PDB file of C-alpha atoms in Angstrom:
ATOM      1  CA  GLN A   1      25.651  35.812-142.003  1.00 91.00           C
ATOM      2  CA  VAL A   2      27.712  36.867-139.010  1.00 96.00           C
ATOM      3  CA  GLN A   3      26.966  35.063-135.788  1.00 98.00           C
ATOM      4  CA  LEU A   4      28.178  35.801-132.279  1.00 98.00           C
ATOM      5  CA  GLN A   5      28.286  33.288-129.455  1.00 98.00           C
ATOM      6  CA  GLU A   6      29.075  33.952-125.820  1.00 98.00           C
ATOM      7  CA  SER A   7      30.808  31.390-123.650  1.00 98.00           C
ATOM      8  CA  GLY A   8      32.005  31.263-120.090  1.00 97.00           C
ATOM      9  CA  PRO A   9      31.000  30.269-116.568  1.00 97.00           C
ATOM     10  CA  GLY A  10      27.404  30.823-115.583  1.00 96.00           C
ATOM     11  CA  LEU A  11      28.223  31.141-111.908  1.00 98.00           C
ATOM     12  CA  VAL A  12      30.858  33.364-110.336  1.00 98.00           C
ATOM     13  CA  LYS A  13      31.568  33.868-106.654  1.00 98.00           C
ATOM     14  CA  PRO A  14      31.442  37.351-105.130  1.00 98.00           C
ATOM     15  CA  SER A  15      34.758  39.249-105.282  1.00 97.00           C
ATOM     16  CA  GLN A  16      36.003  37.035-108.110  1.00 98.00           C
ATOM     17  CA  THR A  17      36.421  37.816-111.809  1.00 98.00           C
ATOM     18  CA  LEU A  18      33.729  37.276-114.402  1.00 98.00           C
ATOM     19  CA  SER A  19      35.254  36.117-117.696  1.00 98.00           C
ATOM     20  CA  LEU A  20      33.351  35.736-120.946  1.00 98.00           C
ATOM     21  CA  THR A  21      34.428  35.158-124.515  1.00 98.00           C
ATOM     22  CA  CYS A  22      32.549  35.932-127.691  1.00 98.00           C
ATOM     23  CA  THR A  23      33.334  33.926-130.803  1.00 98.00           C
ATOM     24  CA  VAL A  24      32.497  35.582-134.100  1.00 98.00           C
ATOM     25  CA  SER A  25      31.718  33.382-137.085  1.00 97.00           C
ATOM     26  CA  GLY A  26      30.810  34.200-140.663  1.00 96.00           C
ATOM     27  CA  GLY A  27      32.824  37.406-140.686  1.00 95.00           C
ATOM     28  CA  SER A  28      36.127  38.863-139.602  1.00 95.00           C
ATOM     29  CA  ILE A  29      36.571  40.614-136.294  1.00 96.00           C
ATOM     30  CA  GLY A  30      39.374  42.473-138.065  1.00 94.00           C
ATOM     31  CA  SER A  31      36.951  44.479-140.182  1.00 92.00           C
ATOM     32  CA  THR A  32      37.505  48.231-140.005  1.00 91.00           C
ATOM     33  CA  ASN A  33      33.736  48.743-140.212  1.00 93.00           C
ATOM     34  CA  TYR A  34      32.830  47.477-136.764  1.00 96.00           C
ATOM     35  CA  TYR A  35      33.443  47.739-133.080  1.00 96.00           C
ATOM     36  CA  TRP A  36      32.658  44.851-130.730  1.00 97.00           C
ATOM     37  CA  SER A  37      30.682  45.561-127.596  1.00 98.00           C
ATOM     38  CA  TRP A  38      29.416  43.940-124.432  1.00 98.00           C
ATOM     39  CA  ILE A  39      25.963  44.874-123.190  1.00 98.00           C
ATOM     40  CA  ARG A  40      24.325  43.474-120.087  1.00 98.00           C
ATOM     41  CA  GLN A  41      20.788  43.181-118.790  1.00 98.00           C
ATOM     42  CA  PRO A  42      19.799  42.264-115.235  1.00 98.00           C
ATOM     43  CA  ALA A  43      16.692  40.131-115.037  1.00 96.00           C
ATOM     44  CA  GLY A  44      13.582  42.178-115.716  1.00 95.00           C
ATOM     45  CA  LYS A  45      15.574  45.365-116.231  1.00 97.00           C
ATOM     46  CA  GLY A  46      16.967  47.482-119.029  1.00 97.00           C
ATOM     47  CA  LEU A  47      20.120  47.381-121.100  1.00 98.00           C
ATOM     48  CA  GLU A  48      23.509  48.694-120.006  1.00 98.00           C
ATOM     49  CA  TRP A  49      26.425  49.187-122.382  1.00 98.00           C
ATOM     50  CA  VAL A  50      29.570  47.834-120.723  1.00 98.00           C
ATOM     51  CA  GLY A  51      32.210  48.754-123.277  1.00 97.00           C
ATOM     52  CA  ARG A  52      33.675  48.055-126.692  1.00 97.00           C
ATOM     53  CA  VAL A  53      36.866  47.048-128.444  1.00 97.00           C
ATOM     54  CA  TYR A  54      38.186  47.688-131.930  1.00 96.00           C
ATOM     55  CA  PHE A  55      40.232  45.106-133.818  1.00 96.00           C
ATOM     56  CA  SER A  56      43.322  47.175-133.068  1.00 96.00           C
ATOM     57  CA  GLY A  57      42.776  46.655-129.345  1.00 96.00           C
ATOM     58  CA  SER A  58      41.518  50.163-128.709  1.00 96.00           C
ATOM     59  CA  THR A  59      38.821  50.190-126.022  1.00 97.00           C
ATOM     60  CA  ASN A  60      36.121  52.386-124.505  1.00 96.00           C
ATOM     61  CA  TYR A  61      34.343  51.591-121.267  1.00 97.00           C
ATOM     62  CA  ASN A  62      31.299  52.691-119.355  1.00 98.00           C
ATOM     63  CA  PRO A  63      32.672  54.960-116.600  1.00 97.00           C
ATOM     64  CA  SER A  64      30.438  53.219-114.073  1.00 97.00           C
ATOM     65  CA  LEU A  65      32.435  50.004-114.636  1.00 96.00           C
ATOM     66  CA  LYS A  66      35.729  51.313-115.947  1.00 93.00           C
ATOM     67  CA  SER A  67      37.759  50.542-112.829  1.00 95.00           C
ATOM     68  CA  ARG A  68      36.766  46.867-112.950  1.00 98.00           C
ATOM     69  CA  VAL A  69      36.439  45.969-116.629  1.00 98.00           C
ATOM     70  CA  THR A  70      38.803  44.893-119.373  1.00 98.00           C
ATOM     71  CA  ILE A  71      37.728  44.059-122.918  1.00 98.00           C
ATOM     72  CA  SER A  72      40.265  42.525-125.250  1.00 98.00           C
ATOM     73  CA  VAL A  73      40.379  41.106-128.755  1.00 98.00           C
ATOM     74  CA  ASP A  74      42.132  38.103-130.278  1.00 97.00           C
ATOM     75  CA  THR A  75      42.016  38.497-134.051  1.00 97.00           C
ATOM     76  CA  SER A  76      43.755  35.152-134.627  1.00 97.00           C
ATOM     77  CA  LYS A  77      40.833  33.367-132.974  1.00 97.00           C
ATOM     78  CA  ASN A  78      38.156  35.819-134.162  1.00 98.00           C
ATOM     79  CA  GLN A  79      37.161  36.376-130.535  1.00 98.00           C
ATOM     80  CA  PHE A  80      36.797  39.164-128.054  1.00 98.00           C
ATOM     81  CA  SER A  81      36.565  38.867-124.304  1.00 98.00           C
ATOM     82  CA  LEU A  82      35.205  40.531-121.204  1.00 98.00           C
ATOM     83  CA  LYS A  83      36.736  40.470-117.748  1.00 98.00           C
ATOM     84  CA  LEU A  84      34.897  42.081-114.856  1.00 98.00           C
ATOM     85  CA  ARG A  85      36.744  42.052-111.555  1.00 98.00           C
ATOM     86  CA  SER A  86      35.505  42.128-107.975  1.00 98.00           C
ATOM     87  CA  VAL A  87      31.956  41.140-108.883  1.00 98.00           C
ATOM     88  CA  THR A  88      28.967  41.467-106.596  1.00 98.00           C
ATOM     89  CA  ALA A  89      25.368  40.349-106.850  1.00 98.00           C
ATOM     90  CA  ALA A  90      24.654  43.572-108.738  1.00 98.00           C
ATOM     91  CA  ASP A  91      26.666  42.190-111.652  1.00 98.00           C
ATOM     92  CA  THR A  92      24.245  39.292-112.077  1.00 98.00           C
ATOM     93  CA  ALA A  93      22.827  39.717-115.569  1.00 98.00           C
ATOM     94  CA  VAL A  94      22.496  38.350-119.052  1.00 98.00           C
ATOM     95  CA  TYR A  95      25.595  39.424-120.943  1.00 98.00           C
ATOM     96  CA  PHE A  96      25.339  39.974-124.683  1.00 98.00           C
ATOM     97  CA  CYS A  97      28.215  40.285-127.086  1.00 98.00           C
ATOM     98  CA  VAL A  98      27.303  42.619-129.890  1.00 98.00           C
ATOM     99  CA  ARG A  99      28.634  43.891-133.175  1.00 97.00           C
ATOM    100  CA  ASP A 100      28.340  47.595-133.618  1.00 94.00           C
ATOM    101  CA  LYS A 101      28.611  49.449-136.849  1.00 92.00           C
ATOM    102  CA  ALA A 102      31.286  52.103-136.828  1.00 89.00           C
ATOM    103  CA  LEU A 103      30.612  55.679-137.843  1.00 84.00           C
ATOM    104  CA  GLY A 104      34.032  57.206-137.504  1.00 83.00           C
ATOM    105  CA  ALA A 105      34.793  57.068-133.816  1.00 82.00           C
ATOM    106  CA  ARG A 106      31.156  56.450-132.927  1.00 81.00           C
ATOM    107  CA  SER A 107      29.318  53.179-132.745  1.00 84.00           C
ATOM    108  CA  ARG A 108      26.392  53.861-135.044  1.00 90.00           C
ATOM    109  CA  PHE A 109      24.109  51.006-134.070  1.00 95.00           C
ATOM    110  CA  PHE A 110      24.148  47.531-132.570  1.00 97.00           C
ATOM    111  CA  ASP A 111      23.154  45.347-135.493  1.00 95.00           C
ATOM    112  CA  ASN A 112      24.148  41.835-134.560  1.00 97.00           C
ATOM    113  CA  TRP A 113      23.747  40.273-131.126  1.00 98.00           C
ATOM    114  CA  GLY A 114      24.728  37.021-129.509  1.00 98.00           C
ATOM    115  CA  GLN A 115      21.956  35.076-127.819  1.00 98.00           C
ATOM    116  CA  GLY A 116      23.175  36.199-124.407  1.00 98.00           C
ATOM    117  CA  THR A 117      24.506  34.257-121.469  1.00 98.00           C
ATOM    118  CA  LEU A 118      23.288  34.470-117.899  1.00 98.00           C
ATOM    119  CA  VAL A 119      25.978  35.047-115.315  1.00 98.00           C
ATOM    120  CA  THR A 120      24.951  34.724-111.701  1.00 98.00           C
ATOM    121  CA  VAL A 121      27.120  36.067-108.919  1.00 98.00           C
ATOM    122  CA  SER A 122      26.572  33.980-105.832  1.00 97.00           C
ATOM    123  CA  SER A 123      28.521  32.045-103.243  1.00 95.00           C
TER     124      SER A 123
ATOM    125  CA  ASP B   1      25.721  60.394-118.875  1.00 95.00           C
ATOM    126  CA  ILE B   2      22.907  61.187-121.267  1.00 96.00           C
ATOM    127  CA  GLN B   3      19.610  60.072-119.742  1.00 97.00           C
ATOM    128  CA  MET B   4      17.038  58.614-122.110  1.00 97.00           C
ATOM    129  CA  THR B   5      13.447  58.849-120.903  1.00 97.00           C
ATOM    130  CA  GLN B   6      10.890  56.696-122.646  1.00 97.00           C
ATOM    131  CA  SER B   7       7.153  56.981-122.334  1.00 97.00           C
ATOM    132  CA  PRO B   8       5.007  55.219-121.657  1.00 97.00           C
ATOM    133  CA  SER B   9       6.754  52.483-119.694  1.00 97.00           C
ATOM    134  CA  SER B  10       3.961  50.095-120.609  1.00 97.00           C
ATOM    135  CA  LEU B  11       1.231  50.132-123.181  1.00 96.00           C
ATOM    136  CA  SER B  12      -1.744  47.948-124.006  1.00 97.00           C
ATOM    137  CA  ALA B  13      -3.238  48.200-127.486  1.00 97.00           C
ATOM    138  CA  SER B  14      -5.431  46.236-129.864  1.00 97.00           C
ATOM    139  CA  VAL B  15      -4.420  44.573-133.096  1.00 97.00           C
ATOM    140  CA  GLY B  16      -4.579  47.163-135.841  1.00 97.00           C
ATOM    141  CA  ASP B  17      -4.026  50.112-133.503  1.00 98.00           C
ATOM    142  CA  ARG B  18      -1.481  52.824-134.120  1.00 98.00           C
ATOM    143  CA  VAL B  19       1.104  52.758-131.359  1.00 98.00           C
ATOM    144  CA  ILE B  20       3.438  55.624-130.504  1.00 98.00           C
ATOM    145  CA  ILE B  21       6.376  55.553-128.106  1.00 98.00           C
ATOM    146  CA  THR B  22       8.332  58.659-127.187  1.00 98.00           C
ATOM    147  CA  CYS B  23      11.955  59.019-126.168  1.00 98.00           C
ATOM    148  CA  GLN B  24      13.496  62.185-124.773  1.00 97.00           C
ATOM    149  CA  ALA B  25      17.204  62.761-124.293  1.00 96.00           C
ATOM    150  CA  SER B  26      18.599  64.825-121.419  1.00 96.00           C
ATOM    151  CA  GLN B  27      20.673  66.803-123.898  1.00 95.00           C
ATOM    152  CA  ASP B  28      20.901  67.323-127.624  1.00 94.00           C
ATOM    153  CA  ILE B  29      21.854  64.126-129.426  1.00 95.00           C
ATOM    154  CA  THR B  30      21.263  65.393-132.962  1.00 93.00           C
ATOM    155  CA  ASN B  31      19.698  62.342-134.637  1.00 94.00           C
ATOM    156  CA  TYR B  32      21.990  59.816-133.019  1.00 95.00           C
ATOM    157  CA  LEU B  33      19.183  57.568-131.848  1.00 97.00           C
ATOM    158  CA  ASN B  34      18.194  53.972-132.503  1.00 98.00           C
ATOM    159  CA  TRP B  35      15.200  51.811-131.660  1.00 98.00           C
ATOM    160  CA  TYR B  36      15.306  48.128-130.728  1.00 98.00           C
ATOM    161  CA  GLN B  37      12.721  45.429-130.184  1.00 98.00           C
ATOM    162  CA  GLN B  38      13.271  42.730-127.587  1.00 98.00           C
ATOM    163  CA  LYS B  39      11.057  39.687-127.264  1.00 98.00           C
ATOM    164  CA  PRO B  40      11.118  37.604-124.062  1.00 95.00           C
ATOM    165  CA  GLY B  41      14.238  35.491-123.741  1.00 95.00           C
ATOM    166  CA  LYS B  42      15.755  36.930-126.900  1.00 97.00           C
ATOM    167  CA  ALA B  43      18.401  39.456-127.770  1.00 98.00           C
ATOM    168  CA  PRO B  44      17.297  42.910-128.875  1.00 98.00           C
ATOM    169  CA  LYS B  45      16.827  43.497-132.576  1.00 98.00           C
ATOM    170  CA  LEU B  46      17.632  46.732-134.371  1.00 98.00           C
ATOM    171  CA  LEU B  47      14.560  48.273-136.018  1.00 98.00           C
ATOM    172  CA  ILE B  48      15.338  51.932-136.649  1.00 98.00           C
ATOM    173  CA  TYR B  49      18.712  53.697-136.829  1.00 96.00           C
ATOM    174  CA  ASP B  50      19.671  57.352-137.087  1.00 95.00           C
ATOM    175  CA  ALA B  51      16.224  58.238-135.714  1.00 97.00           C
ATOM    176  CA  SER B  52      14.292  57.461-138.884  1.00 97.00           C
ATOM    177  CA  ASN B  53      16.023  54.871-141.061  1.00 96.00           C
ATOM    178  CA  LEU B  54      14.393  51.452-141.275  1.00 97.00           C
ATOM    179  CA  GLU B  55      16.803  48.554-140.867  1.00 96.00           C
ATOM    180  CA  THR B  56      16.836  46.149-143.807  1.00 96.00           C
ATOM    181  CA  GLY B  57      14.154  43.498-143.543  1.00 97.00           C
ATOM    182  CA  VAL B  58      12.091  45.317-140.921  1.00 98.00           C
ATOM    183  CA  PRO B  59       8.403  45.722-141.838  1.00 98.00           C
ATOM    184  CA  SER B  60       7.374  49.144-143.043  1.00 98.00           C
ATOM    185  CA  ARG B  61       4.728  49.493-140.320  1.00 98.00           C
ATOM    186  CA  PHE B  62       7.602  50.505-138.047  1.00 98.00           C
ATOM    187  CA  SER B  63       8.866  54.048-138.312  1.00 98.00           C
ATOM    188  CA  GLY B  64      10.747  56.674-136.369  1.00 98.00           C
ATOM    189  CA  ARG B  65      11.130  60.411-136.467  1.00 97.00           C
ATOM    190  CA  LYS B  66      12.573  63.337-134.610  1.00 96.00           C
ATOM    191  CA  SER B  67      10.236  66.094-133.552  1.00 88.00           C
ATOM    192  CA  GLY B  68      11.991  69.013-131.949  1.00 85.00           C
ATOM    193  CA  THR B  69      14.032  67.527-129.139  1.00 82.00           C
ATOM    194  CA  ASP B  70      11.888  64.395-128.840  1.00 93.00           C
ATOM    195  CA  PHE B  71      11.972  61.175-130.793  1.00 98.00           C
ATOM    196  CA  THR B  72       8.953  59.083-131.645  1.00 98.00           C
ATOM    197  CA  PHE B  73       8.645  55.457-132.656  1.00 98.00           C
ATOM    198  CA  THR B  74       5.436  54.388-134.370  1.00 98.00           C
ATOM    199  CA  ILE B  75       3.823  51.102-135.270  1.00 98.00           C
ATOM    200  CA  SER B  76       1.191  52.052-137.821  1.00 98.00           C
ATOM    201  CA  SER B  77      -0.934  48.933-137.405  1.00 97.00           C
ATOM    202  CA  LEU B  78      -0.134  46.703-134.440  1.00 98.00           C
ATOM    203  CA  GLN B  79       0.288  43.025-135.193  1.00 97.00           C
ATOM    204  CA  PRO B  80       0.281  40.154-132.665  1.00 96.00           C
ATOM    205  CA  GLU B  81       3.962  39.468-133.334  1.00 97.00           C
ATOM    206  CA  ASP B  82       4.857  43.006-132.250  1.00 97.00           C
ATOM    207  CA  ILE B  83       4.400  42.111-128.606  1.00 96.00           C
ATOM    208  CA  ALA B  84       7.751  42.971-127.094  1.00 98.00           C
ATOM    209  CA  THR B  85       9.693  45.547-125.151  1.00 98.00           C
ATOM    210  CA  TYR B  86      11.018  48.467-127.149  1.00 98.00           C
ATOM    211  CA  TYR B  87      14.128  50.481-126.292  1.00 98.00           C
ATOM    212  CA  CYS B  88      15.589  53.685-127.594  1.00 98.00           C
ATOM    213  CA  GLN B  89      19.365  54.157-127.480  1.00 98.00           C
ATOM    214  CA  GLN B  90      21.615  57.150-128.001  1.00 97.00           C
ATOM    215  CA  TYR B  91      25.037  57.034-129.565  1.00 95.00           C
ATOM    216  CA  ASP B  92      25.905  60.699-129.375  1.00 94.00           C
ATOM    217  CA  SER B  93      28.438  60.209-126.596  1.00 94.00           C
ATOM    218  CA  PHE B  94      29.904  57.707-124.166  1.00 93.00           C
ATOM    219  CA  PRO B  95      28.562  55.890-122.382  1.00 97.00           C
ATOM    220  CA  TYR B  96      25.947  54.787-124.878  1.00 96.00           C
ATOM    221  CA  THR B  97      22.676  54.633-122.987  1.00 98.00           C
ATOM    222  CA  PHE B  98      19.258  53.113-123.436  1.00 98.00           C
ATOM    223  CA  GLY B  99      15.814  54.165-122.407  1.00 98.00           C
ATOM    224  CA  GLN B 100      14.165  52.133-119.675  1.00 98.00           C
ATOM    225  CA  GLY B 101      11.985  50.318-122.185  1.00 98.00           C
ATOM    226  CA  THR B 102       8.322  50.256-123.171  1.00 98.00           C
ATOM    227  CA  ASN B 103       6.517  46.992-122.591  1.00 98.00           C
ATOM    228  CA  LEU B 104       3.895  46.572-125.305  1.00 97.00           C
ATOM    229  CA  GLU B 105       0.974  44.209-124.748  1.00 96.00           C
ATOM    230  CA  ILE B 106      -2.064  43.223-126.752  1.00 93.00           C
ATOM    231  CA  LYS B 107      -5.447  44.193-125.312  1.00 91.00           C
TER     232      LYS B 107
END
């Protein structure tokens, strides 16, 4: 049973960089069958796909965040990471790391989610 | 971006009722649509993929279908444990987008 667990600071100051890591257990992040995504959810609001990474390091990002976001993978540690630069209060959200089933170049569905971690942007 | 419009945004129904939620995409997404259930304080859970396929282990009272350009999600007989927010999501093209959610309550 694959499990995903987010880790990282829960509080980030405005203009700084939000950094989160997702550790995958019970399965290999190097599988060709999956991408690895970050999805966020502001309190009381809907879900926003941030971006994804493949085990090869190939990435795709939401254009609304593309200029500020980097997602990377470390296959030796079975982890992938999110960095979001120049954060503002609008980036305050629960951040989920998610496994998504590949269908060719598409992500077919998000089938395994971390529990989520709240990141608050505040001075 | 493809806009996903869900209706209704909230719904109150009784145990045993048939519940239907609709999702409309701003452009053709073939059948590249999924449905998720999110309970308070929890991560979303995949229920339906490819518009109509039931995820393994999900009760058969949940179903999905495509009708013309719209997608519907149905709970055939509402149970107390179905209280949650439900989201549709398209994976036709980047960025993957979700509907705004339907908050389902028990009457």
